[in-house]
mmCIF file of C-alpha atoms in Angstrom:
data_model
loop_
_atom_site.group_PDB
_atom_site.id
_atom_site.type_symbol
_atom_site.label_atom_id
_atom_site.label_comp_id
_atom_site.label_asym_id
_atom_site.label_seq_id
_atom_site.Cartn_x
_atom_site.Cartn_y
_atom_site.Cartn_z
ATOM 1 C CA MET A 170 146.481 180.538 45.689
ATOM 2 C CA ARG A 171 145.833 177.466 43.791
ATOM 3 C CA VAL A 172 142.708 175.953 45.753
ATOM 4 C CA ALA A 173 140.927 172.073 44.424
ATOM 5 C CA PHE A 174 137.810 171.768 45.492
ATOM 6 C CA LEU A 175 136.253 168.785 45.537
ATOM 7 C CA VAL A 176 132.814 167.552 44.423
ATOM 8 C CA ALA A 177 131.049 164.170 43.472
ATOM 9 C CA PRO A 178 129.057 164.279 40.076
ATOM 10 C CA GLU A 179 125.993 165.362 41.823
ATOM 11 C CA GLY A 180 124.693 166.169 45.216
ATOM 12 C CA ALA A 181 127.482 168.391 46.377
ATOM 13 C CA GLU A 182 125.433 171.949 47.927
ATOM 14 C CA GLN A 183 125.228 174.800 45.689
ATOM 15 C CA ILE A 184 125.545 176.786 47.828
ATOM 16 C CA GLU A 185 128.806 175.742 50.017
ATOM 17 C CA LEU A 186 130.338 174.951 45.984
ATOM 18 C CA ALA A 187 130.427 178.523 44.917
ATOM 19 C CA ASP A 188 130.158 180.792 48.313
ATOM 20 C CA PRO A 189 134.286 179.652 48.755
ATOM 21 C CA TRP A 190 134.880 179.268 44.476
ATOM 22 C CA ASP A 191 133.584 182.640 44.912
ATOM 23 C CA ALA A 192 135.978 183.858 48.315
ATOM 24 C CA VAL A 193 139.180 182.037 46.878
ATOM 25 C CA LYS A 194 138.620 184.501 43.619
ATOM 26 C CA GLU A 195 137.684 187.438 45.376
ATOM 27 C CA ALA A 196 141.162 187.144 47.526
ATOM 28 C CA GLY A 197 142.482 186.666 44.177
ATOM 29 C CA GLY A 198 143.791 182.721 44.221
ATOM 30 C CA THR A 199 142.199 179.860 41.606
ATOM 31 C CA PRO A 200 139.945 177.883 42.164
ATOM 32 C CA VAL A 201 140.204 174.770 40.901
ATOM 33 C CA LEU A 202 137.167 171.574 40.633
ATOM 34 C CA LEU A 203 138.122 168.276 40.736
ATOM 35 C CA SER A 204 135.463 165.871 40.378
ATOM 36 C CA THR A 205 135.667 161.845 39.097
ATOM 37 C CA SER A 206 134.179 161.449 35.919
ATOM 38 C CA THR A 207 134.120 164.542 33.726
ATOM 39 C CA GLY A 208 131.486 166.563 32.229
ATOM 40 C CA PRO A 209 129.226 169.741 34.524
ATOM 41 C CA VAL A 210 128.729 167.811 38.358
ATOM 42 C CA GLN A 211 125.636 168.646 38.726
ATOM 43 C CA ALA A 212 125.148 170.360 42.386
ATOM 44 C CA PHE A 213 121.749 170.869 44.697
ATOM 45 C CA ASN A 214 120.420 173.663 46.142
ATOM 46 C CA HIS A 215 118.951 171.235 49.679
ATOM 47 C CA LEU A 216 117.046 168.516 47.428
ATOM 48 C CA ASP A 217 116.393 170.234 43.610
ATOM 49 C CA ARG A 218 118.556 170.616 41.664
ATOM 50 C CA GLY A 219 120.677 173.655 41.163
ATOM 51 C CA ASP A 220 122.861 174.483 38.309
ATOM 52 C CA THR A 221 125.364 172.671 36.531
ATOM 53 C CA PHE A 222 129.199 173.406 37.178
ATOM 54 C CA PRO A 223 131.824 172.374 34.677
ATOM 55 C CA VAL A 224 135.046 170.316 35.809
ATOM 56 C CA ASP A 225 138.510 171.377 35.261
ATOM 57 C CA GLN A 226 139.962 167.775 36.375
ATOM 58 C CA LEU A 227 139.747 164.558 37.087
ATOM 59 C CA VAL A 228 140.444 163.381 40.882
ATOM 60 C CA ALA A 229 142.838 160.590 39.645
ATOM 61 C CA GLN A 230 144.845 162.837 36.994
ATOM 62 C CA ALA A 231 145.619 165.083 40.553
ATOM 63 C CA GLN A 232 148.391 165.754 42.891
ATOM 64 C CA PRO A 233 147.227 167.030 46.604
ATOM 65 C CA SER A 234 151.451 168.946 45.916
ATOM 66 C CA ASP A 235 150.303 170.709 42.799
ATOM 67 C CA PHE A 236 147.104 172.819 45.779
ATOM 68 C CA ASP A 237 147.378 174.975 48.780
ATOM 69 C CA GLY A 238 144.681 173.737 49.907
ATOM 70 C CA LEU A 239 141.572 171.196 49.669
ATOM 71 C CA VAL A 240 137.867 172.297 49.895
ATOM 72 C CA LEU A 241 135.388 169.477 50.159
ATOM 73 C CA PRO A 242 131.305 171.353 50.080
ATOM 74 C CA GLY A 243 128.581 169.267 51.918
ATOM 75 C CA GLY A 244 125.163 168.541 50.444
ATOM 76 C CA VAL A 245 124.180 164.732 51.492
ATOM 77 C CA ALA A 246 125.003 162.873 47.736
ATOM 78 C CA ASN A 247 127.836 164.252 47.610
ATOM 79 C CA PRO A 248 130.735 163.051 49.782
ATOM 80 C CA ASP A 249 128.282 160.205 50.118
ATOM 81 C CA LEU A 250 130.004 159.034 46.360
ATOM 82 C CA LEU A 251 132.477 160.949 46.881
ATOM 83 C CA ARG A 252 133.629 157.991 49.893
ATOM 84 C CA THR A 253 133.325 154.905 47.597
ATOM 85 C CA ASP A 254 134.724 156.512 45.333
ATOM 86 C CA GLN A 255 139.018 154.890 46.227
ATOM 87 C CA LYS A 256 140.772 157.652 44.264
ATOM 88 C CA ALA A 257 138.278 161.078 45.906
ATOM 89 C CA VAL A 258 139.649 159.218 49.368
ATOM 90 C CA ALA A 259 143.301 158.759 48.543
ATOM 91 C CA PHE A 260 143.686 162.248 47.124
ATOM 92 C CA VAL A 261 142.005 163.771 50.119
ATOM 93 C CA LYS A 262 144.299 161.570 53.000
ATOM 94 C CA GLY A 263 147.385 163.072 50.695
ATOM 95 C CA PHE A 264 145.861 166.478 51.750
ATOM 96 C CA PHE A 265 146.557 164.546 55.039
ATOM 97 C CA GLU A 266 149.853 162.933 54.429
ATOM 98 C CA ALA A 267 151.841 166.212 53.159
ATOM 99 C CA GLY A 268 150.270 168.599 55.513
ATOM 100 C CA LEU A 269 148.497 170.896 53.542
ATOM 101 C CA PRO A 270 144.948 172.710 55.455
ATOM 102 C CA VAL A 271 141.842 171.250 54.095
ATOM 103 C CA ALA A 272 138.653 172.743 54.579
ATOM 104 C CA ALA A 273 135.241 170.737 55.055
ATOM 105 C CA ILE A 274 131.797 172.423 55.281
ATOM 106 C CA CYS A 275 128.191 170.950 56.780
ATOM 107 C CA HIS A 276 127.608 166.607 55.613
ATOM 108 C CA ALA A 277 131.704 166.896 53.186
ATOM 109 C CA PRO A 278 134.016 165.385 57.011
ATOM 110 C CA TRP A 279 131.699 161.846 56.347
ATOM 111 C CA THR A 280 134.615 161.993 53.596
ATOM 112 C CA LEU A 281 137.798 162.517 56.083
ATOM 113 C CA VAL A 282 136.160 159.736 58.431
ATOM 114 C CA GLU A 283 136.804 157.628 55.846
ATOM 115 C CA ALA A 284 139.625 158.246 54.487
ATOM 116 C CA ASP A 285 140.812 157.540 57.807
ATOM 117 C CA VAL A 286 142.079 161.316 58.783
ATOM 118 C CA VAL A 287 140.218 162.327 61.716
ATOM 119 C CA ARG A 288 141.298 160.384 64.749
ATOM 120 C CA GLY A 289 142.300 162.371 67.243
ATOM 121 C CA ARG A 290 141.674 165.609 65.353
ATOM 122 C CA THR A 291 138.244 167.977 67.110
ATOM 123 C CA LEU A 292 136.032 169.933 64.131
ATOM 124 C CA THR A 293 132.382 170.287 63.845
ATOM 125 C CA SER A 294 130.146 169.302 61.182
ATOM 126 C CA TYR A 295 126.404 168.972 60.401
ATOM 127 C CA PRO A 296 125.020 167.472 63.371
ATOM 128 C CA SER A 297 124.307 164.325 62.169
ATOM 129 C CA LEU A 298 128.024 162.798 61.973
ATOM 130 C CA ARG A 299 128.282 163.883 65.470
ATOM 131 C CA THR A 300 128.301 159.811 65.705
ATOM 132 C CA ASP A 301 130.380 158.810 62.987
ATOM 133 C CA ILE A 302 133.087 161.413 63.475
ATOM 134 C CA ARG A 303 132.835 159.720 67.123
ATOM 135 C CA ASN A 304 133.567 156.628 65.780
ATOM 136 C CA ALA A 305 135.988 157.014 63.822
ATOM 137 C CA GLY A 306 138.379 158.426 66.537
ATOM 138 C CA GLY A 307 137.584 161.723 66.670
ATOM 139 C CA ASN A 308 136.526 164.530 68.509
ATOM 140 C CA TRP A 309 133.148 167.031 67.190
ATOM 141 C CA VAL A 310 131.983 170.075 68.975
ATOM 142 C CA ASP A 311 129.286 172.735 67.662
ATOM 143 C CA GLU A 312 130.301 174.444 66.749
ATOM 144 C CA GLN A 313 130.639 177.669 63.761
ATOM 145 C CA VAL A 314 133.994 177.276 62.370
ATOM 146 C CA LYS A 315 136.433 174.818 63.864
ATOM 147 C CA VAL A 316 140.352 175.116 63.037
ATOM 148 C CA CYS A 317 142.157 171.718 64.444
ATOM 149 C CA ASP A 318 146.331 172.312 64.341
ATOM 150 C CA GLY A 319 146.536 169.243 66.141
ATOM 151 C CA GLY A 320 147.358 167.135 63.596
ATOM 152 C CA THR A 321 149.716 166.803 60.951
ATOM 153 C CA ASN A 322 147.923 169.182 58.456
ATOM 154 C CA LYS A 323 145.177 172.563 59.626
ATOM 155 C CA LEU A 324 141.893 171.197 59.086
ATOM 156 C CA ILE A 325 138.547 173.768 58.924
ATOM 157 C CA THR A 326 135.890 172.574 59.551
ATOM 158 C CA SER A 327 131.516 174.111 59.591
ATOM 159 C CA ARG A 328 128.642 172.923 60.432
ATOM 160 C CA LYS A 329 125.613 174.563 57.242
ATOM 161 C CA PRO A 330 125.238 177.214 54.933
ATOM 162 C CA ASP A 331 124.698 179.330 57.728
ATOM 163 C CA ASP A 332 128.433 179.088 58.791
ATOM 164 C CA LEU A 333 129.999 180.127 55.164
ATOM 165 C CA LYS A 334 130.778 183.678 55.693
ATOM 166 C CA ALA A 335 133.113 182.463 58.901
ATOM 167 C CA PHE A 336 134.489 178.939 57.007
ATOM 168 C CA ASP A 337 135.475 181.418 54.286
ATOM 169 C CA LYS A 338 137.473 183.978 56.596
ATOM 170 C CA ALA A 339 139.280 180.279 58.514
ATOM 171 C CA PHE A 340 140.107 178.877 55.882
ATOM 172 C CA LEU A 341 141.627 181.505 53.131
ATOM 173 C CA ALA A 342 143.566 182.580 56.544
ATOM 174 C CA GLU A 343 145.448 178.883 56.432
ATOM 175 C CA PHE A 344 145.042 178.838 53.108
ATOM 176 C CA GLY A 345 147.111 181.734 52.291
ATOM 177 C CA SER A 346 149.320 181.367 55.049
ATOM 178 C CA GLY A 347 150.833 178.047 53.064
ATOM 179 C CA GLY A 348 149.737 175.719 56.003
#
């Protein structure tokens, strides 16, 4: 199981990157950190700087078909920066076009909204994204984890760091099954 983790150069919520990353490794998989620029990415613990993490590959050089799934960590700034990068948005959209599973937590669905892949899908997120998701044609629900198979791929979403245990379990089950 080879899993892409896509983050902006700064702003990813550290626990939403590190916890799923460790879950992939513990399951025997290979996590790969992608970003829009080289060098280390700066994670955050809410509004405070956290650790830095080395980028394995530029998103512009990656193909969805190289991976079994995509994890999009949250953090307010992270998806806001990703949704302004055309190559990052195209990469995310490519997972949906290829029928590959995607997992997004907290504010990460903002990138999904930008990729125009939530229309007709049921998902959850941090509550402040509810209106954005609905305006993009999605059905927002307030659930710990939501697995939606009502589209071209499996979409696994969760609301916040408190949901990480359920989020990890759900996305690993979908990624390990090959979608």
